[in-house]
Amino acid sequence: WKIILRVKQKGNHMDIRVVVDNNTFIDQYYLGEPAACFYLEVDGKRILFDCGYSDVLLKNADKMKIDLNMLDLIVLSHGHNDHTGGLVHLAEQCDLSGCKLIAHPDCFYKKRFEGEQIGSPMTLSQLSDVVRVELSREPIRLTENLFFLGEIPEYFTFEKREPIGECERDTKWIPDQLLEDTALAYKTDEGVFIITGCSHSGICNISEYAKKITECERIIGILGGFHIFKESEKLFGTIQYFKENHIHKLYPSHCVSFRAKALIDQEIKISDVAVGRLIQV
């Protein structure tokens, strides 16, 4: 069986396939890992948003009949290895010569947490040998209706940035504020659909910026990680924002705890996300 969600709207259309996620559905025998990767077909383009942690993306994509040699774009949400680790295997196994990779300039700084390396396993120089790379802090219009948001401003005090580990800048290790953390925004006739990796920038900050960049005040849905794990001001502020913005299509994945999902679901019914899910917007 196949789980399909349709968000009805006129005009443009986007298919999203979950290639890598923490979860798997029963009776769908894909591989899961604590990471994220989404495959998009939109406006005639084939786009990979994040790459997971390992070669799981290749194995799942093959089983889903997704030809990764045909990618037009690879877009990275941020530089952590659970979103960039698959780049090594993608570069080794696929022809990316006709593909472009888009990310924030801070994405490829070395990163560590409690002594463990948690950044991209491929350097910017290594990537530039196999794929065309474009780095930007500013938003980029990827297709007629899909936007790379670039660096996310802060709008809400409950989503103040908190460093995760350290990053290396000019041979010095400093607290990593993850300024590169970004997302995609897809503009439809009914509103904006947002796709995020971990939302280290804050899912509400991301959503507000998406409204600004797309010049559209309505958010019809959000897919991705919210990086919320416990009851907190951030969680309750996020729930209130979702309610005030009447966001009825929520697909929390990857880095959202069961407790956080349960509390969100009490106010707004959420949908399960797992490897293999097809979401049609």
Tab-separated table of C-alpha atoms in Angstrom, residues 60-226:
chain	number	residue	atom	x	y	z
A	60	ASN	CA	16.174	3.741	-0.735
A	61	ALA	CA	16.234	5.841	-3.903
A	62	ASP	CA	17.059	2.757	-5.967
A	63	LYS	CA	14.130	0.856	-4.470
A	64	MET	CA	11.865	3.872	-5.144
A	65	LYS	CA	13.058	3.943	-8.794
A	66	ILE	CA	14.529	7.432	-8.352
A	67	ASP	CA	17.462	8.001	-10.719
A	68	LEU	CA	19.865	10.234	-8.800
A	69	ASN	CA	21.984	10.647	-11.941
A	70	MET	CA	19.192	12.840	-13.282
A	71	LEU	CA	19.265	15.430	-10.488
A	72	ASP	CA	19.121	19.083	-11.454
A	73	LEU	CA	19.766	20.468	-7.968
A	74	ILE	CA	21.032	19.393	-4.563
A	75	VAL	CA	20.095	21.796	-1.776
A	76	LEU	CA	21.462	21.564	1.764
A	77	SER	CA	19.594	22.800	4.817
A	78	HIS	CA	22.767	23.021	6.952
A	79	GLY	CA	26.166	21.434	7.453
A	80	HIS	CA	25.568	18.674	10.021
A	81	ASN	CA	26.561	15.181	8.959
A	82	ASP	CA	23.041	13.727	9.285
A	83	HIS	CA	22.146	15.975	6.340
A	84	THR	CA	25.439	15.936	4.402
A	85	GLY	CA	26.918	12.488	5.084
A	86	GLY	CA	25.290	10.960	2.025
A	87	LEU	CA	27.160	13.377	-0.239
A	88	VAL	CA	30.207	11.081	-0.174
A	89	HIS	CA	28.228	8.131	-1.517
A	90	LEU	CA	26.271	10.273	-3.951
A	91	ALA	CA	29.510	11.670	-5.398
A	92	GLU	CA	31.057	8.200	-5.653
A	93	GLN	CA	28.104	6.433	-7.253
A	94	CYS	CA	26.369	9.089	-9.365
A	95	ASP	CA	27.242	11.447	-12.194
A	96	LEU	CA	26.653	14.938	-10.788
A	97	SER	CA	28.323	16.844	-13.608
A	98	GLY	CA	25.003	18.230	-14.803
A	99	CYS	CA	23.834	19.110	-11.303
A	100	LYS	CA	24.207	22.202	-9.132
A	101	LEU	CA	24.571	22.176	-5.325
A	102	ILE	CA	23.188	25.153	-3.388
A	103	ALA	CA	23.951	25.953	0.245
A	104	HIS	CA	24.747	28.773	2.651
A	105	PRO	CA	28.459	29.766	2.715
A	106	ASP	CA	28.826	28.568	6.336
A	107	CYS	CA	27.676	25.059	5.472
A	108	PHE	CA	31.132	23.555	4.991
A	109	TYR	CA	33.015	24.875	8.002
A	110	LYS	CA	34.391	22.102	10.192
A	111	LYS	CA	32.030	21.302	13.062
A	112	ARG	CA	32.452	19.342	16.273
A	113	PHE	CA	30.394	18.465	19.330
A	114	GLU	CA	32.028	17.166	22.507
A	115	GLY	CA	35.099	16.241	20.499
A	116	GLU	CA	33.220	14.406	17.761
A	117	GLN	CA	33.293	15.679	14.179
A	118	ILE	CA	29.720	16.417	13.081
A	119	GLY	CA	30.238	18.458	9.918
A	120	SER	CA	30.111	17.542	6.247
A	121	PRO	CA	32.463	14.660	5.385
A	122	MET	CA	33.175	16.370	2.055
A	123	THR	CA	34.979	19.684	1.882
A	124	LEU	CA	33.920	22.493	-0.417
A	125	SER	CA	36.968	21.812	-2.571
A	126	GLN	CA	36.116	18.120	-2.926
A	127	LEU	CA	32.524	18.892	-3.840
A	128	SER	CA	33.566	21.465	-6.411
A	129	ASP	CA	35.384	18.692	-8.293
A	130	VAL	CA	32.168	16.719	-8.854
A	131	VAL	CA	29.301	19.229	-8.829
A	132	ARG	CA	28.765	22.904	-9.586
A	133	VAL	CA	28.512	24.710	-6.251
A	134	GLU	CA	26.666	27.943	-5.543
A	135	LEU	CA	26.834	29.432	-2.053
A	136	SER	CA	24.456	32.172	-0.992
A	137	ARG	CA	23.294	33.914	2.164
A	138	GLU	CA	20.502	35.490	0.118
A	139	PRO	CA	17.331	33.778	-1.101
A	140	ILE	CA	17.451	32.114	-4.505
A	141	ARG	CA	14.520	31.383	-6.780
A	142	LEU	CA	15.229	27.767	-7.712
A	143	THR	CA	12.231	27.314	-10.014
A	144	GLU	CA	9.205	29.384	-10.922
A	145	ASN	CA	7.575	28.562	-7.577
A	146	LEU	CA	10.302	27.133	-5.289
A	147	PHE	CA	12.618	29.302	-3.177
A	148	PHE	CA	15.833	28.643	-1.250
A	149	LEU	CA	15.477	30.950	1.751
A	150	GLY	CA	19.119	31.609	2.600
A	151	GLU	CA	20.006	33.027	6.016
A	152	ILE	CA	16.998	33.219	8.328
A	153	PRO	CA	16.382	36.354	10.442
A	154	GLU	CA	15.135	36.138	14.025
A	155	TYR	CA	11.543	37.183	14.647
A	156	PHE	CA	10.599	35.424	17.903
A	157	THR	CA	12.272	35.551	21.316
A	158	PHE	CA	11.239	31.962	22.055
A	159	GLU	CA	13.335	30.849	19.079
A	160	LYS	CA	16.564	32.578	20.014
A	161	ARG	CA	19.516	30.808	18.455
A	162	GLU	CA	21.476	28.499	20.734
A	163	PRO	CA	24.889	27.150	19.672
A	164	ILE	CA	25.318	23.450	19.013
A	165	GLY	CA	28.943	22.482	19.385
A	166	GLU	CA	31.640	24.515	17.674
A	167	CYS	CA	32.713	25.447	14.171
A	168	GLU	CA	36.166	26.361	12.927
A	169	ARG	CA	36.643	29.899	11.618
A	170	ASP	CA	40.081	31.206	10.637
A	171	THR	CA	41.784	28.334	12.524
A	172	LYS	CA	39.785	29.129	15.686
A	173	TRP	CA	36.968	27.071	17.182
A	174	ILE	CA	33.954	29.171	18.164
A	175	PRO	CA	30.386	28.349	19.303
A	176	ASP	CA	28.391	27.258	16.259
A	177	GLN	CA	25.221	29.343	15.916
A	178	LEU	CA	24.281	27.448	12.740
A	179	LEU	CA	23.565	30.622	10.810
A	180	GLU	CA	23.488	28.488	7.658
A	181	ASP	CA	20.344	26.622	8.720
A	182	THR	CA	17.733	27.271	6.030
A	183	ALA	CA	14.720	25.792	4.263
A	184	LEU	CA	12.705	25.672	1.040
A	185	ALA	CA	9.421	27.508	0.404
A	186	TYR	CA	7.024	26.471	-2.342
A	187	LYS	CA	4.430	29.021	-3.428
A	188	THR	CA	1.043	27.742	-4.575
A	189	ASP	CA	-2.222	29.464	-5.395
A	190	GLU	CA	-3.462	28.578	-1.906
A	191	GLY	CA	-0.396	29.509	0.103
A	192	VAL	CA	3.160	28.483	0.989
A	193	PHE	CA	4.377	24.959	1.728
A	194	ILE	CA	7.661	24.841	3.689
A	195	ILE	CA	10.265	22.060	3.661
A	196	THR	CA	12.918	22.165	6.357
A	197	GLY	CA	15.788	20.005	7.557
A	198	CYS	CA	16.191	20.573	11.307
A	199	SER	CA	14.907	24.137	11.807
A	200	HIS	CA	17.848	25.152	13.987
A	201	SER	CA	16.869	28.691	12.961
A	202	GLY	CA	13.405	28.107	14.460
A	203	ILE	CA	10.473	26.832	12.448
A	204	CYS	CA	8.460	29.983	13.214
A	205	ASN	CA	11.350	32.250	12.168
A	206	ILE	CA	11.635	30.188	8.984
A	207	SER	CA	7.908	30.416	8.327
A	208	GLU	CA	7.799	34.187	8.794
A	209	TYR	CA	10.707	34.642	6.427
A	210	ALA	CA	9.127	32.286	3.899
A	211	LYS	CA	6.016	34.476	3.903
A	212	LYS	CA	8.173	37.529	3.244
A	213	ILE	CA	10.237	35.987	0.442
A	214	THR	CA	7.249	34.464	-1.357
A	215	GLU	CA	5.069	37.534	-0.710
A	216	CYS	CA	2.342	35.227	0.538
A	217	GLU	CA	0.793	35.451	4.019
A	218	ARG	CA	-0.804	32.022	4.179
A	219	ILE	CA	1.102	28.860	5.122
A	220	ILE	CA	-0.666	25.699	3.969
A	221	GLY	CA	1.791	23.164	5.374
A	222	ILE	CA	5.214	22.318	6.789
A	223	LEU	CA	7.318	19.173	6.331
A	224	GLY	CA	10.562	18.490	8.183
A	225	GLY	CA	12.352	18.631	11.494
A	226	PHE	CA	11.458	21.228	14.121
